[in-house]
Short mmCIF file of C-alpha atoms in Angstrom, two decimals:
data_model
loop_
_atom_site.label_atom_id
_atom_site.label_comp_id
_atom_site.label_asym_id
_atom_site.label_seq_id
_atom_site.Cartn_x
_atom_site.Cartn_y
_atom_site.Cartn_z
CA UNK A 27 -56.81 6.91 -17.66
CA UNK A 28 -57.94 6.79 -14.04
CA UNK A 29 -60.86 9.08 -14.90
CA UNK A 30 -61.83 6.82 -17.81
CA UNK A 31 -61.81 3.79 -15.54
CA UNK A 32 -63.90 5.68 -12.99
CA UNK A 33 -66.47 6.50 -15.68
CA UNK A 34 -66.43 2.92 -16.94
CA UNK A 35 -67.42 1.69 -13.45
CA UNK A 36 -70.41 4.03 -13.11
CA UNK A 37 -73.88 2.64 -13.71
CA UNK A 38 -75.10 5.91 -15.23
CA UNK A 39 -72.41 6.00 -17.94
CA UNK A 40 -72.65 4.24 -21.30
CA UNK A 41 -69.28 2.50 -21.25
CA UNK A 42 -69.47 1.95 -25.03
CA UNK A 43 -69.56 5.70 -25.75
CA UNK A 44 -66.73 7.20 -23.70
CA UNK A 45 -64.92 9.93 -25.65
CA UNK A 46 -61.79 11.93 -24.87
CA UNK A 47 -61.13 15.46 -26.11
CA UNK A 48 -57.70 17.10 -25.98
CA UNK A 49 -56.87 20.74 -26.74
CA UNK A 50 -53.49 21.99 -27.97
CA UNK A 51 -50.66 20.02 -26.33
CA UNK A 52 -53.41 18.41 -24.24
CA UNK A 53 -54.14 16.58 -27.46
CA UNK A 54 -50.84 14.75 -26.98
CA UNK A 55 -52.00 13.57 -23.56
CA UNK A 56 -55.28 12.42 -25.12
CA UNK A 57 -53.36 10.57 -27.85
CA UNK A 58 -51.23 8.76 -25.30
CA UNK A 59 -54.27 7.80 -23.26
CA UNK A 60 -56.18 6.54 -26.31
CA UNK A 61 -53.22 4.46 -27.48
CA UNK A 62 -53.01 2.71 -24.10
CA UNK A 63 -56.62 2.54 -22.88
CA UNK A 64 -59.14 0.29 -24.61
CA UNK A 65 -62.01 1.81 -22.64
CA UNK A 66 -61.72 5.02 -24.73
CA UNK A 67 -64.14 4.73 -27.66
CA UNK A 68 -63.54 7.98 -29.58
CA UNK A 69 -60.89 10.69 -29.69
CA UNK A 70 -61.12 14.36 -30.65
CA UNK A 71 -58.03 16.53 -31.02
CA UNK A 72 -58.56 20.30 -31.03
CA UNK A 73 -55.75 22.57 -32.25
CA UNK A 74 -53.23 19.81 -31.59
CA UNK A 75 -49.63 20.05 -32.85
CA UNK A 76 -48.53 17.50 -35.46
CA UNK A 77 -44.77 17.95 -35.01
CA UNK A 78 -42.29 16.83 -32.38
CA UNK A 79 -41.96 18.69 -29.11
CA UNK A 80 -38.53 19.91 -30.20
CA UNK A 81 -39.89 21.39 -33.44
CA UNK A 82 -42.94 22.72 -31.60
CA UNK A 83 -40.80 24.82 -29.26
CA UNK A 84 -38.89 26.29 -32.20
CA UNK A 85 -42.13 27.02 -34.05
CA UNK A 86 -43.53 28.83 -31.02
CA UNK A 87 -40.36 30.85 -30.76
CA UNK A 88 -40.50 31.85 -34.44
CA UNK A 89 -44.10 33.03 -34.00
CA UNK A 90 -43.20 35.10 -30.95
CA UNK A 91 -40.08 36.64 -32.52
CA UNK A 92 -42.04 37.59 -35.62
CA UNK A 93 -44.64 39.26 -33.43
CA UNK A 94 -42.00 41.23 -31.50
CA UNK A 95 -40.37 42.50 -34.72
CA UNK A 96 -36.87 42.35 -33.22
CA UNK A 97 -33.69 43.41 -35.06
CA UNK A 98 -32.29 40.53 -37.11
CA UNK A 99 -29.17 40.25 -34.95
CA UNK A 100 -31.18 39.84 -31.73
CA UNK A 101 -33.56 37.49 -33.50
CA UNK A 102 -30.70 35.19 -34.46
CA UNK A 103 -29.13 35.37 -30.98
CA UNK A 104 -32.36 34.15 -29.40
CA UNK A 105 -32.75 31.34 -31.91
CA UNK A 106 -29.18 30.15 -31.32
CA UNK A 107 -29.65 30.25 -27.54
CA UNK A 108 -32.93 28.33 -27.78
CA UNK A 109 -31.38 25.62 -29.94
CA UNK A 110 -28.44 25.35 -27.52
CA UNK A 111 -30.85 24.87 -24.61
CA UNK A 112 -32.86 22.22 -26.44
CA UNK A 113 -29.72 20.27 -27.35
CA UNK A 114 -28.53 20.40 -23.74
CA UNK A 115 -31.87 19.21 -22.35
CA UNK A 116 -31.85 16.02 -24.45
CA UNK A 117 -28.15 15.36 -23.85
CA UNK A 118 -26.86 16.37 -27.27
CA UNK A 119 -25.12 19.56 -26.15
CA UNK A 120 -23.58 21.51 -23.32
CA UNK A 121 -25.08 23.96 -20.81
CA UNK A 122 -22.01 26.17 -21.17
CA UNK A 123 -23.03 29.76 -21.86
CA UNK A 124 -26.68 29.20 -20.87
CA UNK A 125 -27.86 31.52 -18.04
CA UNK A 126 -28.51 29.65 -14.79
CA UNK A 127 -32.15 30.76 -14.53
CA UNK A 128 -32.91 29.42 -18.02
CA UNK A 129 -31.26 26.12 -17.20
CA UNK A 130 -33.35 25.75 -14.03
CA UNK A 131 -36.49 26.27 -16.10
CA UNK A 132 -35.53 23.88 -18.91
CA UNK A 133 -33.51 21.10 -17.30
CA UNK A 134 -36.47 19.04 -16.05
CA UNK A 135 -37.77 15.52 -16.75
CA UNK A 136 -41.06 16.98 -18.01
CA UNK A 137 -39.41 19.25 -20.59
CA UNK A 138 -37.12 16.44 -21.73
CA UNK A 139 -40.18 14.25 -22.27
CA UNK A 140 -41.93 17.08 -24.11
CA UNK A 141 -39.02 17.63 -26.50
CA UNK A 142 -38.73 13.92 -27.31
CA UNK A 143 -42.45 13.46 -27.94
CA UNK A 144 -43.25 12.52 -31.55
CA UNK A 145 -47.01 12.42 -32.30
CA UNK A 146 -46.60 10.42 -35.51
CA UNK A 147 -45.39 7.44 -33.48
CA UNK A 148 -48.51 7.53 -31.30
CA UNK A 149 -51.14 8.32 -33.94
CA UNK A 150 -50.44 5.11 -35.83
CA UNK A 151 -51.32 3.09 -32.72
CA UNK A 152 -54.66 4.79 -32.10
CA UNK A 153 -57.63 2.62 -33.11
CA UNK A 154 -60.50 4.99 -32.20
CA UNK A 155 -62.57 7.19 -34.55
CA UNK A 156 -60.68 10.47 -34.73
CA UNK A 157 -61.86 14.08 -35.11
CA UNK A 158 -59.34 16.83 -35.90
CA UNK A 159 -60.89 20.20 -35.08
CA UNK A 160 -59.07 23.46 -35.78
CA UNK A 161 -59.84 27.17 -35.86
CA UNK A 162 -58.84 28.83 -39.12
CA UNK A 163 -57.52 31.87 -37.20
CA UNK A 164 -55.26 29.82 -34.95
CA UNK A 165 -51.76 31.28 -35.01
CA UNK A 166 -50.39 29.45 -31.97
CA UNK A 167 -50.94 26.06 -33.63
CA UNK A 168 -51.48 26.92 -37.32
CA UNK A 169 -54.20 24.96 -39.19
CA UNK A 170 -51.67 23.02 -41.26
CA UNK A 171 -51.17 20.82 -38.19
CA UNK A 172 -54.64 19.33 -38.69
CA UNK A 173 -53.70 18.35 -42.25
CA UNK A 174 -50.51 16.65 -41.08
CA UNK A 175 -52.35 14.75 -38.36
CA UNK A 176 -54.92 13.62 -40.92
CA UNK A 177 -52.15 12.27 -43.15
CA UNK A 178 -50.69 10.37 -40.20
CA UNK A 179 -54.12 8.99 -39.28
CA UNK A 180 -54.75 7.74 -42.82
CA UNK A 181 -51.74 5.47 -42.39
CA UNK A 182 -52.82 3.95 -39.10
CA UNK A 183 -52.58 0.24 -38.39
CA UNK A 184 -56.34 0.25 -37.82
CA UNK A 185 -57.21 1.41 -41.32
CA UNK A 186 -60.92 0.93 -40.77
CA UNK A 187 -60.93 3.63 -38.07
CA UNK A 188 -62.46 6.86 -39.36
CA UNK A 189 -60.82 10.28 -39.36
CA UNK A 190 -62.52 13.62 -39.97
CA UNK A 191 -61.10 17.14 -40.23
CA UNK A 192 -63.15 20.22 -39.44
CA UNK A 193 -61.78 23.77 -39.70
CA UNK A 194 -63.91 26.53 -38.26
CA UNK A 195 -63.88 30.02 -39.79
CA UNK A 196 -63.46 32.96 -37.42
CA UNK A 197 -62.16 30.86 -34.51
CA UNK A 198 -58.72 31.26 -32.93
CA UNK A 199 -56.59 29.03 -30.68
CA UNK A 200 -58.65 29.97 -27.62
CA UNK A 201 -61.72 28.54 -29.43
CA UNK A 202 -63.45 31.91 -29.29
CA UNK A 203 -64.65 34.15 -32.15
CA UNK A 204 -61.96 36.48 -33.51
CA UNK A 205 -61.44 38.77 -36.46
CA UNK A 206 -57.70 38.27 -37.07
CA UNK A 207 -55.10 35.58 -36.37
CA UNK A 208 -52.96 37.99 -34.33
CA UNK A 209 -51.99 37.01 -30.80
CA UNK A 210 -52.17 40.71 -29.93
CA UNK A 211 -55.93 40.49 -30.40
CA UNK A 212 -56.33 38.25 -27.35
CA UNK A 213 -56.34 41.08 -24.83
CA UNK A 214 -59.18 42.85 -26.62
CA UNK A 215 -61.51 39.87 -27.00
CA UNK A 216 -64.72 40.46 -25.08
CA UNK A 217 -66.32 37.04 -25.60
CA UNK A 218 -64.51 34.50 -23.43
CA UNK A 219 -66.97 31.69 -24.11
CA UNK A 220 -66.07 28.73 -26.31
CA UNK A 221 -67.78 29.33 -29.65
CA UNK A 222 -71.08 27.38 -29.96
CA UNK A 223 -70.02 25.82 -33.27
CA UNK A 224 -67.10 24.09 -31.51
CA UNK A 225 -69.52 22.29 -29.20
CA UNK A 226 -71.96 21.60 -32.03
CA UNK A 227 -69.28 19.97 -34.18
CA UNK A 228 -68.07 17.85 -31.27
CA UNK A 229 -71.49 16.60 -30.23
CA UNK A 230 -72.58 15.90 -33.80
CA UNK A 231 -69.41 13.94 -34.45
CA UNK A 232 -69.81 11.87 -31.26
CA UNK A 233 -73.38 11.00 -32.17
CA UNK A 234 -72.31 9.86 -35.64
CA UNK A 235 -69.16 8.04 -34.53
CA UNK A 236 -70.72 6.29 -31.52
CA UNK A 237 -74.42 5.91 -32.38
#
């Protein structure tokens, strides 16, 4: 919000066309800013989760455990431990039986805030034109999140505010070209540049939303 105010005070900035773009969980930060700052004129969310922080952590864990192909018994042990940690962080459970190093990592104000965050409560307060951009090969934040965010946005208080969804073929969570949705492919990707179509979609949308 301080950066937005700084831009708004500059003579070389069109203060009627200030846009904010958030990627992944950064989209949550962008949502919060847009819901509180009238100087933001348009909002784009790229690969942004549409579920609570609590459910997001469990979804990430499921993806990772599936990738590791662990025995079912170990899989279940890790899930149970994760759920115990999450309950303890928000005050609904005990830290008993949780290793000390894991508690030090999890028992923080930031993580508590993350777990309690519910995007649906914020989306309905956002008045700006909204773009939901997602790579079809995104496994870290699967494309269904864009559909859920769109549904939330359709029910906003500011019903006249537009919402658009764009899914890009061949693009993963890193916003780079890929051939599969596997996280194991990351290490072998040779093109580390954001795919040109990501930038093209963003700029075209800004021009149309804020002519």
